[in-house]
Amino acid sequence: MLMEKISDASNSLASRILLGFIAVTFVLSGVAGYVFSTTDTFAVKVNGQELSQQLFQQRYNSVYQNLSQQMGNQFAAVADTPEFSKKLREDVLNQLIDQTLLDQYAQQLKLGISKGQVETAIVLNPEFAKDGKFDNDRYLQVLRLNGLTGDGYAAIVRNNLLLAQLQNGVLGSDFVTPAQTMSLGQAFLQSRHLKLAPLSLTEAKQQVSVSDAEVKAYYDSHPQAFVIPEQVKVQYIDLTKAAVLKQVEVTPQDVEQYYQTHKMEFGQLRVAHIQVPDEALANKLYEELANGADFAKLAAEYSKDPLSAAQGGDLSWVTDGMMPKAFETAMHSLKVGEISKPVKVDNAYHIIKLEEERVKPLADVQNVIATKLRNDKAMNAFYSTEKSLNDKAFENPESLETVGKALDLPVETTAFFTRQAVPAALNYANVITSMFDSDVTQGGINSEAINVGDQHSIVVHVLAHKTAGTRTLDEAKAEIVALLKAQKAQDLVFAQAQKDADALNAGKASPASFDFGNEETLTYANVPNPELAQEIFSMPAPQGKTRYKAIRTPNGGVMLVALDKVESHEMTANQQQQFDAQVAAVRAQVLSRELLKALREQAEIKVNQNFMQSEE
């Protein structure tokens, strides 16, 4: 029964693709539900199988850490909100439930994975490869970095293979033939030559009326449409590094002073080296050099660095940061003409000679110095201004106007806005929290400087706060009347348009009576709205004469479509191959989604609500 249900749900696959490729997240990796112990109190029971709170917390922590790394500095502010925590816990719980259902179904079907299949999958994993071959050291390193044992990782691989086998089995229960995908591809590339005639609703709106009873009925049946979300109106000061930078001045004297004080930063050393693979040879060559041997000759004969060896070991001019740390440490310890003792760098030994040193002239580095000084001054100025901003905002809680004047910073004022429509300049999670969910919300005080990025802070002051509510019938009446009039006018015009289309198709009316625009050529892919595309591409191809159809537009309008010609286009073999792959991907997503839906409908799922709510 389950497979029949899934098959039935996927029969409309062609029409789904014609409405656009469906993106569905289907997680099959990282499943370790049965690997860990379930000795703790359960977080959820799935068909009697307990998933422990320990397992839930492990998965939650893993996802939490991944999000933290991805979001960087913005994460702390988001993570503090109860909405974030609740949503994340729900997502993790649903992921565990889905994975457990799939695992149980695979066991029900008696699917199995052999030890050899697991070993092959591990050996062929490119993440463990070095020079194109499996590297055991790299394999063990990756496992250590992820806190996994060999057996634990093997269990995860086995489970992933099992679920992949399940997915392939589901996909094998339904198929799209090559003829179907070819026909689908042709429909997707088909071009239609047509003209459109938008029809005015103005006169119809004047003809229709709306009664008080209709207004009341609409108001009562659409309560969510008249909810007024919470709103705030704020003042804010936006302090950025760029704003402070404009006020920073770096003089030629500043640049000259820095250059004289930090000359060594602009030094270059000309060095040579002899690179050999073992310490014994390095020590032997060093003794020869100490006894007067020619450095260039030994480098040419023994050095394993072919480029420098050809030049007698010469590496030309180097600056700090160009060479490995151990190499640079030895290099800086030398005076001109001196030779270092053998230095181990990575897997080789180097004998280094300092040939010459020089300092770049001020003219070559003055722009670099000026930029550094400007950035340093801007940073200091920013933090100094930020401190003053905090102090002034605290001392003058009634408004930001006084603060802005004192620090010569612009104060911006917004109109009322909701959480869902925050101005771009204030659209940061921690700023939103301050405006809507803190002591600042009720007005009367300024926020502290809220850090929203590298040297970027915002101070806000709520001028007015409106709590969420619902508009009364009287407040919403005009809007409802306009809406219902538009709907009635569209119905009236559409009914007449259908009669006009029938008359045009029967040759009883002239196209000249309608304001058709210029001919357009459309393919399914370039119609901006799927509903409009469905209307246009469902019209039968004209058989020697133009076909007409009345359609409703997504924006509430009506238009007549005059379809003049339909052209089919064949895909190349390469295009058809790519299209087939896209169809297969969509089919896999649809079937996977339907499988999970069916499994959930049949499953007994008991969530430990006390645990889930206690941790929020």
Coordinates of C-alpha atoms in Angstrom, one line a residue:
M1 CA 0.0 0.0 0.0
L2 CA 2.8 2.4 0.8
M3 CA 4.5 2.1 -2.5
E4 CA 1.2 2.5 -4.3
K5 CA 0.5 5.7 -2.4
I6 CA 3.9 7.0 -3.4
S7 CA 3.4 6.0 -7.0
D8 CA 0.0 7.8 -7.1
A9 CA 1.5 10.9 -5.7
S10 CA 4.2 11.1 -8.4
N11 CA 1.9 10.5 -11.4
S12 CA 1.7 14.2 -12.0
L13 CA 5.4 14.6 -12.3
A14 CA 5.3 16.1 -15.8
S15 CA 3.0 18.9 -14.8
R16 CA 5.1 19.6 -11.7
I17 CA 8.2 20.0 -13.8
L18 CA 6.3 22.3 -16.2
L19 CA 5.5 24.5 -13.2
G20 CA 9.2 24.7 -12.3
F21 CA 11.7 22.4 -10.7
I22 CA 10.9 21.7 -7.1
A23 CA 13.6 22.2 -4.5
V24 CA 13.2 19.8 -1.6
T25 CA 15.8 19.2 1.1
F26 CA 16.3 15.5 1.7
V27 CA 19.1 14.6 4.1
L28 CA 20.6 11.2 3.8
S29 CA 24.1 11.8 5.2
G30 CA 25.5 11.9 8.7
V31 CA 23.0 9.5 10.1
A32 CA 24.1 8.0 13.4
G33 CA 20.9 7.6 15.3
Y34 CA 21.5 4.0 16.2
V35 CA 25.3 4.3 16.8
F36 CA 24.9 6.0 20.2
S37 CA 23.5 4.6 23.4
T38 CA 19.9 5.4 24.4
T39 CA 20.3 5.0 28.1
D40 CA 19.2 8.6 28.9
T41 CA 15.6 9.7 29.0
F42 CA 14.2 9.9 25.5
A43 CA 13.8 13.0 23.4
V44 CA 11.4 11.3 21.0
K45 CA 10.0 7.8 20.4
V46 CA 9.5 6.7 16.8
N47 CA 7.4 3.6 16.4
G48 CA 8.6 2.6 19.9
Q49 CA 12.3 3.3 19.2
E50 CA 13.7 5.8 21.7
L51 CA 16.0 8.5 20.6
S52 CA 17.8 9.7 23.6
Q53 CA 18.2 13.3 24.9
Q54 CA 22.0 12.7 24.7
L55 CA 21.7 11.9 20.9
F56 CA 19.5 14.9 20.4
Q57 CA 22.0 17.2 22.2
Q58 CA 24.9 15.8 20.3
R59 CA 23.2 16.5 17.0
Y60 CA 22.0 19.9 18.2
N61 CA 25.5 20.9 19.3
S62 CA 27.0 19.8 16.0
V63 CA 24.5 21.9 14.0
Y64 CA 24.9 24.8 16.4
Q65 CA 28.7 24.7 15.9
N66 CA 28.4 24.5 12.1
L67 CA 26.1 27.5 12.0
S68 CA 28.4 29.4 14.3
Q69 CA 31.3 28.9 11.9
Q70 CA 29.2 29.8 8.9
M71 CA 27.7 33.0 10.3
G72 CA 30.8 34.3 12.1
N73 CA 30.3 37.5 14.1
Q74 CA 26.5 37.7 13.4
F75 CA 25.9 34.4 15.1
A76 CA 26.0 35.5 18.7
A77 CA 23.2 38.0 18.3
V78 CA 21.0 35.5 16.5
A79 CA 21.7 32.7 18.9
D80 CA 20.4 34.7 21.8
T81 CA 16.9 34.9 20.5
P82 CA 14.3 32.4 21.7
E83 CA 12.9 32.1 18.2
F84 CA 16.3 30.9 16.9
S85 CA 16.7 28.3 19.6
K86 CA 13.1 27.0 19.2
K87 CA 13.4 26.7 15.4
L88 CA 16.8 25.0 15.6
R89 CA 15.6 22.4 18.1
E90 CA 12.5 21.7 15.9
D91 CA 14.7 21.3 12.8
V92 CA 17.1 18.9 14.6
L93 CA 14.2 16.9 16.0
N94 CA 12.5 16.5 12.6
Q95 CA 15.8 15.5 11.0
L96 CA 16.3 12.8 13.6
I97 CA 12.7 11.5 13.2
D98 CA 13.0 11.4 9.4
Q99 CA 16.3 9.6 9.5
T100 CA 14.9 7.0 12.0
L101 CA 11.8 6.4 9.9
L102 CA 14.0 5.8 6.8
D103 CA 16.3 3.5 8.8
Q104 CA 13.3 1.5 10.1
Y105 CA 11.8 1.2 6.6
A106 CA 15.1 0.0 5.2
Q107 CA 15.2 -2.7 7.9
Q108 CA 11.5 -3.6 7.2
L109 CA 12.5 -4.2 3.5
K110 CA 15.4 -6.4 4.7
L111 CA 18.0 -4.3 2.9
G112 CA 21.5 -5.0 3.8
I113 CA 25.1 -3.8 3.3
S114 CA 28.1 -6.1 3.4
K115 CA 31.4 -5.4 5.2
G116 CA 33.1 -5.3 1.8
Q117 CA 30.8 -2.6 0.5
V118 CA 31.5 -0.5 3.5
E119 CA 35.3 -1.0 3.1
T120 CA 35.1 -0.1 -0.6
A121 CA 33.1 3.0 0.1
I122 CA 35.7 4.2 2.6
V123 CA 38.7 3.4 0.4
L124 CA 37.2 5.2 -2.6
N125 CA 36.3 8.3 -0.6
P126 CA 38.3 11.1 -2.2
E127 CA 38.6 12.9 1.1
F128 CA 41.0 10.1 2.3
A129 CA 43.1 10.1 -0.9
K130 CA 46.6 11.3 -1.4
D131 CA 48.1 11.4 -4.9
G132 CA 45.0 9.6 -6.1
K133 CA 45.3 6.7 -3.6
F134 CA 43.8 5.9 -0.3
D135 CA 46.0 7.2 2.5
N136 CA 45.5 5.5 5.9
D137 CA 47.2 8.4 7.9
R138 CA 44.9 10.9 6.3
Y139 CA 41.9 8.7 7.0
L140 CA 42.8 8.5 10.7
Q141 CA 43.5 12.2 10.8
V142 CA 40.0 13.1 9.4
L143 CA 38.4 10.7 11.9
R144 CA 40.3 12.3 14.8
L145 CA 39.3 15.8 13.7
N146 CA 35.7 14.8 13.7
G147 CA 35.8 12.9 17.0
L148 CA 35.0 9.5 15.4
T149 CA 36.3 6.0 15.8
G150 CA 36.9 3.6 12.9
D151 CA 33.9 1.5 14.0
G152 CA 31.7 4.6 14.5
Y153 CA 32.5 6.0 11.0
A154 CA 32.0 2.5 9.4
A155 CA 28.5 2.5 11.0
I156 CA 27.7 5.9 9.5
V157 CA 28.9 4.7 6.1
R158 CA 26.9 1.5 6.3
N159 CA 23.8 3.5 7.2
N160 CA 24.3 6.0 4.3
L161 CA 24.7 3.1 1.9
L162 CA 21.6 1.5 3.3
L163 CA 19.6 4.6 2.8
A164 CA 21.0 5.1 -0.7
Q165 CA 19.9 1.6 -1.5
L166 CA 16.4 2.4 -0.1
Q167 CA 16.2 5.6 -2.2
N168 CA 17.3 3.7 -5.4
G169 CA 14.6 1.1 -4.6
V170 CA 11.9 3.8 -4.3
L171 CA 13.1 5.4 -7.5
G172 CA 13.0 2.0 -9.2
S173 CA 9.3 1.7 -8.4
D174 CA 8.4 4.6 -10.7
F175 CA 10.0 5.7 -13.9
V176 CA 9.8 8.2 -16.8
T177 CA 10.4 6.7 -20.2
P178 CA 12.8 8.3 -22.7
A179 CA 9.8 9.2 -24.9
Q180 CA 8.2 11.0 -22.0
T181 CA 11.3 13.1 -21.2
M182 CA 11.8 13.8 -24.9
S183 CA 8.2 15.0 -25.1
L184 CA 8.6 17.0 -21.9
G185 CA 11.8 18.6 -23.3
Q186 CA 10.1 19.6 -26.5
A187 CA 7.2 21.2 -24.5
F188 CA 9.7 23.0 -22.4
L189 CA 11.5 24.5 -25.4
Q190 CA 8.3 25.1 -27.4
S191 CA 7.8 28.7 -28.6
R192 CA 4.5 30.3 -28.9
H193 CA 3.8 33.4 -31.1
L194 CA 0.9 35.4 -29.7
K195 CA -0.6 38.9 -29.0
L196 CA -2.2 40.0 -25.8
A197 CA -5.0 42.4 -25.2
P198 CA -5.4 43.6 -21.6
L199 CA -9.0 44.5 -20.7
S200 CA -9.9 47.4 -18.4
L201 CA -11.8 46.9 -15.2
T202 CA -12.6 50.5 -14.7
E203 CA -16.2 50.6 -16.0
A204 CA -17.0 47.2 -14.4
K205 CA -15.9 48.6 -11.0
Q206 CA -18.4 51.4 -11.4
Q207 CA -21.2 48.9 -12.2
V208 CA -20.7 46.6 -9.2
S209 CA -21.7 47.3 -5.6
V210 CA -20.7 45.7 -2.3
S211 CA -23.2 45.4 0.6
D212 CA -22.4 45.8 4.3
A213 CA -23.2 42.1 4.8
E214 CA -20.6 41.1 2.2
V215 CA -18.0 43.3 3.9
K216 CA -18.8 41.8 7.3
A217 CA -18.7 38.2 5.9
Y218 CA -15.3 38.9 4.3
Y219 CA -14.0 40.5 7.5
D220 CA -15.1 37.5 9.6
S221 CA -13.7 34.9 7.3
H222 CA -10.2 36.5 6.9
P223 CA -9.2 37.5 10.4
Q224 CA -5.4 37.2 9.7
A225 CA -5.7 39.8 6.9
F226 CA -6.4 42.5 9.4
V227 CA -3.8 41.8 12.0
I228 CA -1.6 44.9 12.6
P229 CA 1.9 43.7 13.5
E230 CA 4.1 45.3 16.1
Q231 CA 5.7 48.5 14.9
V232 CA 8.4 50.9 16.0
K233 CA 9.7 54.3 14.8
V234 CA 13.3 55.0 15.7
Q235 CA 16.2 57.4 15.7
Y236 CA 19.6 56.0 15.2
I237 CA 23.3 56.9 14.8
D238 CA 25.3 54.7 12.5
L239 CA 29.0 54.8 13.4
T240 CA 31.2 53.2 10.7
K241 CA 35.0 53.0 10.1
A242 CA 34.3 54.7 6.7
A243 CA 32.7 57.7 8.4
V244 CA 35.5 58.1 10.8
L245 CA 38.1 57.6 8.1
K246 CA 36.9 60.8 6.3
Q247 CA 38.0 62.8 9.4
V248 CA 41.5 61.2 9.6
E249 CA 44.4 63.2 8.3
V250 CA 47.9 61.7 7.6
T251 CA 50.6 64.4 7.0
P252 CA 53.9 63.9 5.1
Q253 CA 55.6 64.4 8.5
D254 CA 53.7 61.5 9.9
V255 CA 54.9 59.3 7.0
E256 CA 58.5 60.4 7.4
Q257 CA 58.6 59.8 11.1
Y258 CA 57.1 56.3 10.8
Y259 CA 59.6 55.5 8.0
Q260 CA 62.6 56.6 10.1
T261 CA 61.4 54.7 13.2
H262 CA 60.5 51.5 11.3
K263 CA 63.1 51.3 8.6
M264 CA 63.7 47.6 9.1
E265 CA 60.1 46.9 8.1
F266 CA 61.1 48.0 4.6
G267 CA 64.4 46.2 4.4
Q268 CA 65.3 43.5 1.8
L269 CA 67.9 40.8 2.2
R270 CA 69.6 39.1 -0.7
V271 CA 70.3 35.5 0.4
A272 CA 71.6 32.3 -1.0
H273 CA 71.1 28.7 0.3
I274 CA 72.1 25.1 -0.1
Q275 CA 69.3 22.7 0.3
V276 CA 70.0 19.0 1.1
P277 CA 67.8 16.1 2.2
D278 CA 69.7 15.0 5.3
E279 CA 71.5 16.5 8.3
A280 CA 74.7 14.5 7.9
L281 CA 75.4 16.0 4.4
A282 CA 74.4 19.4 5.6
N283 CA 76.9 19.3 8.5
K284 CA 79.6 18.0 6.1
L285 CA 79.0 20.9 3.7
Y286 CA 79.0 23.4 6.6
E287 CA 82.4 22.2 7.7
E288 CA 83.8 22.6 4.2
L289 CA 82.4 26.1 4.0
A290 CA 83.9 26.9 7.4
N291 CA 87.3 25.8 6.0
G292 CA 87.0 28.2 3.0
A293 CA 85.0 26.2 0.4
D294 CA 83.2 28.2 -2.3
F295 CA 79.5 28.6 -1.4
A296 CA 78.3 29.0 -5.0
K297 CA 80.2 25.9 -6.2
L298 CA 78.8 23.7 -3.4
A299 CA 75.3 25.0 -4.1
A300 CA 75.6 24.2 -7.8
E301 CA 76.9 20.6 -7.0
Y302 CA 74.8 19.6 -4.0
S303 CA 71.6 21.8 -3.6
K304 CA 68.3 20.0 -4.3
D305 CA 66.7 23.3 -5.2
P306 CA 67.4 23.3 -9.0
L307 CA 66.4 26.9 -9.7
S308 CA 68.7 28.5 -7.1
A309 CA 71.4 25.9 -7.6
A310 CA 71.9 27.0 -11.2
Q311 CA 72.5 30.5 -9.8
G312 CA 75.0 29.4 -7.1
G313 CA 72.3 29.1 -4.5
D314 CA 71.1 32.7 -5.1
L315 CA 67.5 33.4 -4.0
S316 CA 67.6 37.1 -4.9
W317 CA 65.9 39.7 -2.7
V318 CA 63.5 38.5 -0.1
T319 CA 61.3 40.3 2.4
D320 CA 59.6 39.2 5.6
G321 CA 56.8 36.7 5.0
M322 CA 58.3 35.2 1.8
M323 CA 60.1 32.3 3.5
P324 CA 59.2 29.8 6.2
K325 CA 59.6 31.0 9.8
A326 CA 62.6 28.9 10.7
F327 CA 64.4 30.0 7.5
E328 CA 63.7 33.7 8.3
T329 CA 64.8 33.4 11.9
A330 CA 68.2 32.1 10.7
M331 CA 68.4 34.6 7.9
H332 CA 67.8 37.6 10.3
S333 CA 70.5 36.4 12.7
L334 CA 73.2 36.8 10.0
K335 CA 75.4 39.7 9.1
V336 CA 76.4 40.3 5.4
G337 CA 78.8 37.6 4.3
E338 CA 78.0 35.2 7.2
I339 CA 76.8 31.6 6.7
S340 CA 74.3 29.9 9.0
K341 CA 74.6 26.5 10.5
P342 CA 72.2 23.9 8.9
V343 CA 68.6 24.7 9.6
K344 CA 65.8 22.2 9.3
V345 CA 62.8 23.5 7.3
D346 CA 60.0 21.0 6.7
N347 CA 61.8 17.9 5.5
A348 CA 65.1 19.4 4.3
Y349 CA 68.2 21.1 5.7
H350 CA 69.3 24.6 4.6
I351 CA 72.6 26.4 4.8
I352 CA 71.9 30.1 4.4
K353 CA 74.2 32.9 3.3
L354 CA 73.4 36.6 3.7
E355 CA 74.8 38.2 0.5
E356 CA 73.6 41.8 0.8
E357 CA 71.0 44.0 2.6
R358 CA 69.2 47.2 1.6
V359 CA 66.3 49.4 2.6
K360 CA 63.6 50.6 0.2
P361 CA 63.6 54.3 -0.3
L362 CA 60.8 56.4 1.3
A363 CA 59.4 57.2 -2.2
D364 CA 58.7 53.5 -2.8
V365 CA 56.8 52.9 0.4
Q366 CA 55.2 56.2 1.4
N367 CA 51.8 55.2 0.0
V368 CA 51.9 51.9 2.0
I369 CA 52.9 53.8 5.1
A370 CA 50.2 56.4 4.6
T371 CA 47.5 53.7 4.2
K372 CA 48.7 52.0 7.4
L373 CA 48.7 55.2 9.4
R374 CA 45.3 56.2 8.1
N375 CA 43.8 52.8 9.1
D376 CA 45.5 52.8 12.5
K377 CA 44.3 56.4 13.2
A378 CA 40.8 55.5 11.9
M379 CA 40.7 52.4 14.2
N380 CA 41.8 54.5 17.2
A381 CA 39.4 57.2 16.3
F382 CA 36.5 54.8 15.8
Y383 CA 36.9 53.2 19.3
S384 CA 37.4 56.5 20.9
T385 CA 34.3 57.9 19.2
E386 CA 32.4 54.7 20.1
K387 CA 33.2 55.2 23.7
S388 CA 32.1 58.8 23.6
L389 CA 29.0 57.8 21.8
N390 CA 28.2 55.3 24.6
D391 CA 28.9 57.9 27.3
K392 CA 26.8 60.6 25.6
A393 CA 23.9 58.2 24.8
F394 CA 23.8 57.2 28.5
E395 CA 24.0 60.8 29.7
N396 CA 21.3 62.0 27.4
P397 CA 18.7 59.2 27.4
E398 CA 15.8 61.3 26.2
S399 CA 17.0 61.7 22.6
L400 CA 19.9 61.1 20.2
E401 CA 19.7 64.7 18.8
T402 CA 21.9 66.0 21.6
V403 CA 24.3 63.1 21.2
G404 CA 24.6 63.6 17.5
K405 CA 25.3 67.4 17.9
A406 CA 27.9 66.8 20.5
L407 CA 29.9 64.3 18.4
D408 CA 29.1 65.8 15.0
L409 CA 27.4 62.6 13.9
P410 CA 24.2 62.5 11.7
V411 CA 21.0 61.3 13.4
E412 CA 18.6 59.4 11.1
T413 CA 14.9 59.0 11.7
T414 CA 12.7 56.2 10.3
A415 CA 9.0 55.9 9.6
F416 CA 7.1 53.1 11.4
F417 CA 8.2 49.6 10.5
T418 CA 7.6 46.0 11.5
R419 CA 10.0 43.2 12.3
Q420 CA 9.4 41.8 8.8
A421 CA 10.3 45.2 7.1
V422 CA 13.3 46.5 9.0
P423 CA 15.2 49.3 7.1
A424 CA 18.4 47.9 5.6
A425 CA 20.6 50.1 7.8
L426 CA 19.1 48.5 10.9
N427 CA 18.6 45.0 9.6
Y428 CA 20.9 43.2 12.1
A429 CA 19.6 40.5 14.5
N430 CA 21.0 42.2 17.7
V431 CA 19.7 45.6 16.6
I432 CA 16.2 44.2 15.9
T433 CA 16.3 42.5 19.4
S434 CA 17.2 45.9 21.0
M435 CA 14.4 47.7 19.1
F436 CA 11.6 45.1 19.7
D437 CA 12.6 43.0 22.7
S438 CA 14.5 45.2 25.3
D439 CA 14.1 48.1 27.7
V440 CA 14.8 50.3 24.7
T441 CA 11.5 49.2 23.1
Q442 CA 9.2 51.3 25.3
G443 CA 11.2 54.5 24.6
G444 CA 12.8 57.0 27.0
I445 CA 16.3 55.6 26.8
N446 CA 19.0 55.1 24.2
S447 CA 20.6 51.7 23.5
E448 CA 24.3 51.1 24.0
A449 CA 26.5 51.1 20.9
I450 CA 25.5 47.8 19.3
N451 CA 28.3 46.1 17.4
V452 CA 27.1 44.9 13.9
G453 CA 30.5 44.3 12.2
D454 CA 34.1 45.2 12.1
Q455 CA 34.3 48.8 13.4
H456 CA 30.6 49.3 12.8
S457 CA 28.2 50.1 15.6
I458 CA 24.7 51.5 15.9
V459 CA 22.9 53.3 18.7
V460 CA 19.0 53.3 18.5
H461 CA 16.3 55.3 20.3
V462 CA 12.7 54.1 19.9
L463 CA 10.5 57.2 19.4
A464 CA 7.2 55.4 19.3
H465 CA 6.1 51.8 19.7
K466 CA 2.8 50.2 18.5
T467 CA 1.8 46.8 19.9
A468 CA 0.3 44.2 17.7
G469 CA -3.4 44.4 17.2
T470 CA -6.3 43.9 14.8
R471 CA -8.0 46.6 12.8
T472 CA -11.7 47.0 13.4
L473 CA -14.3 46.4 10.8
D474 CA -14.8 50.2 10.4
E475 CA -11.0 50.7 9.9
A476 CA -10.8 47.9 7.3
K477 CA -14.1 48.6 5.5
A478 CA -12.8 50.8 2.7
E479 CA -10.0 48.3 1.9
I480 CA -12.5 45.4 1.9
V481 CA -14.9 47.3 -0.3
A482 CA -12.2 48.0 -2.8
L483 CA -11.0 44.4 -2.8
L484 CA -14.5 42.9 -3.3
K485 CA -15.3 45.4 -6.0
A486 CA -12.1 44.4 -7.8
Q487 CA -13.0 40.7 -7.5
K488 CA -16.6 41.3 -8.8
A489 CA -15.3 43.5 -11.6
Q490 CA -12.8 40.8 -12.7
D491 CA -15.6 38.2 -12.7
L492 CA -17.8 40.4 -14.8
V493 CA -15.0 41.3 -17.3
F494 CA -13.8 37.7 -17.5
A495 CA -17.3 36.4 -18.3
Q496 CA -17.6 38.9 -21.1
A497 CA -14.0 38.1 -22.3
Q498 CA -15.0 34.4 -22.5
K499 CA -17.9 35.3 -24.8
D500 CA -15.6 37.5 -26.9
A501 CA -13.1 34.7 -27.2
D502 CA -15.8 32.3 -28.3
A503 CA -17.0 34.8 -30.9
L504 CA -13.5 35.4 -32.2
N505 CA -12.9 31.6 -32.5
A506 CA -16.2 31.3 -34.4
G507 CA -15.4 34.1 -36.8
K508 CA -18.3 36.2 -35.4
A509 CA -16.1 39.1 -34.1
S510 CA -13.2 41.0 -35.5
P511 CA -9.8 41.2 -33.8
A512 CA -9.7 44.9 -34.7
S513 CA -12.4 45.5 -32.1
F514 CA -9.8 44.7 -29.4
D515 CA -6.6 46.5 -28.5
F516 CA -4.1 43.6 -29.2
G517 CA -0.4 44.5 -28.7
N518 CA 2.5 43.6 -30.9
E519 CA 3.3 39.9 -31.5
E520 CA 5.4 38.3 -28.7
T521 CA 7.3 35.0 -28.8
L522 CA 7.3 33.1 -25.5
T523 CA 8.8 29.9 -24.3
Y524 CA 7.8 28.3 -21.0
A525 CA 11.0 29.4 -19.4
N526 CA 10.6 33.1 -20.1
V527 CA 7.0 33.5 -18.9
P528 CA 7.4 35.4 -15.5
N529 CA 4.5 33.7 -13.7
P530 CA 3.8 29.9 -13.6
E531 CA 0.0 30.5 -13.5
L532 CA 0.2 32.6 -16.6
A533 CA 2.4 30.1 -18.3
Q534 CA 0.0 27.3 -17.5
E535 CA -2.9 29.3 -19.1
I536 CA -1.0 30.2 -22.3
F537 CA 0.7 26.8 -22.8
S538 CA -2.5 24.8 -22.2
M539 CA -4.1 26.4 -25.3
P540 CA -4.4 24.0 -28.3
A541 CA -2.1 24.8 -31.2
P542 CA -3.9 26.8 -33.9
Q543 CA -4.9 24.8 -37.0
G544 CA -4.4 27.4 -39.7
K545 CA -6.1 30.2 -37.9
T546 CA -5.5 32.2 -34.7
R547 CA -6.9 30.8 -31.5
Y548 CA -8.3 33.0 -28.8
K549 CA -8.7 32.6 -25.0
A550 CA -9.7 34.7 -22.1
I551 CA -7.5 34.4 -19.0
R552 CA -7.2 35.9 -15.6
T553 CA -3.9 37.5 -14.8
P554 CA -2.1 37.0 -11.4
N555 CA -2.5 40.7 -10.6
G556 CA -6.3 40.5 -10.7
G557 CA -6.7 41.6 -14.3
V558 CA -8.2 40.0 -17.4
M559 CA -6.7 39.7 -20.9
L560 CA -7.5 38.1 -24.3
V561 CA -4.7 35.9 -25.8
A562 CA -4.5 35.6 -29.6
L563 CA -2.3 32.5 -30.3
D564 CA -1.0 32.7 -33.9
K565 CA 1.6 29.9 -34.1
V566 CA 3.3 27.2 -32.1
E567 CA 6.8 26.1 -33.0
S568 CA 8.5 22.9 -31.6
H569 CA 12.2 22.7 -31.1
E570 CA 14.3 19.5 -30.8
M571 CA 17.0 19.2 -28.2
T572 CA 20.5 18.3 -29.1
A573 CA 21.7 15.0 -27.6
N574 CA 23.8 16.9 -25.0
Q575 CA 20.8 19.1 -24.1
Q576 CA 18.5 16.1 -23.8
Q577 CA 21.0 14.3 -21.6
Q578 CA 21.2 17.3 -19.2
F579 CA 17.4 17.6 -19.2
D580 CA 17.0 13.9 -18.4
A581 CA 19.3 14.4 -15.5
Q582 CA 17.3 17.3 -14.2
V583 CA 14.1 15.3 -14.6
A584 CA 15.6 12.4 -12.7
A585 CA 16.8 14.8 -9.9
V586 CA 13.3 16.3 -9.5
R587 CA 11.7 12.9 -9.6
A588 CA 14.1 11.7 -6.8
Q589 CA 13.2 14.8 -4.7
V590 CA 9.5 14.3 -5.2
L591 CA 9.5 10.6 -4.4
S592 CA 11.8 11.1 -1.4
R593 CA 9.4 13.7 -0.1
E594 CA 6.4 11.6 -0.6
L595 CA 8.1 8.6 1.0
L596 CA 8.8 10.6 4.1
K597 CA 5.3 12.0 4.2
A598 CA 3.8 8.5 3.9
L599 CA 6.1 7.1 6.6
R600 CA 5.2 9.9 9.0
E601 CA 1.4 9.4 8.4
Q602 CA 1.8 5.7 9.4
A603 CA 4.2 6.3 12.2
E604 CA 3.6 6.6 15.9
I605 CA 5.7 9.5 17.0
K606 CA 5.8 10.7 20.7
V607 CA 7.8 13.8 21.4
N608 CA 9.0 14.5 25.0
Q609 CA 7.5 18.0 25.2
N610 CA 8.9 18.6 28.7
F611 CA 12.4 18.0 27.5
M612 CA 12.0 20.1 24.3
Q613 CA 10.4 23.0 26.1
S614 CA 12.7 23.0 29.1
E615 CA 15.8 23.6 27.0
E616 CA 14.4 26.5 24.9

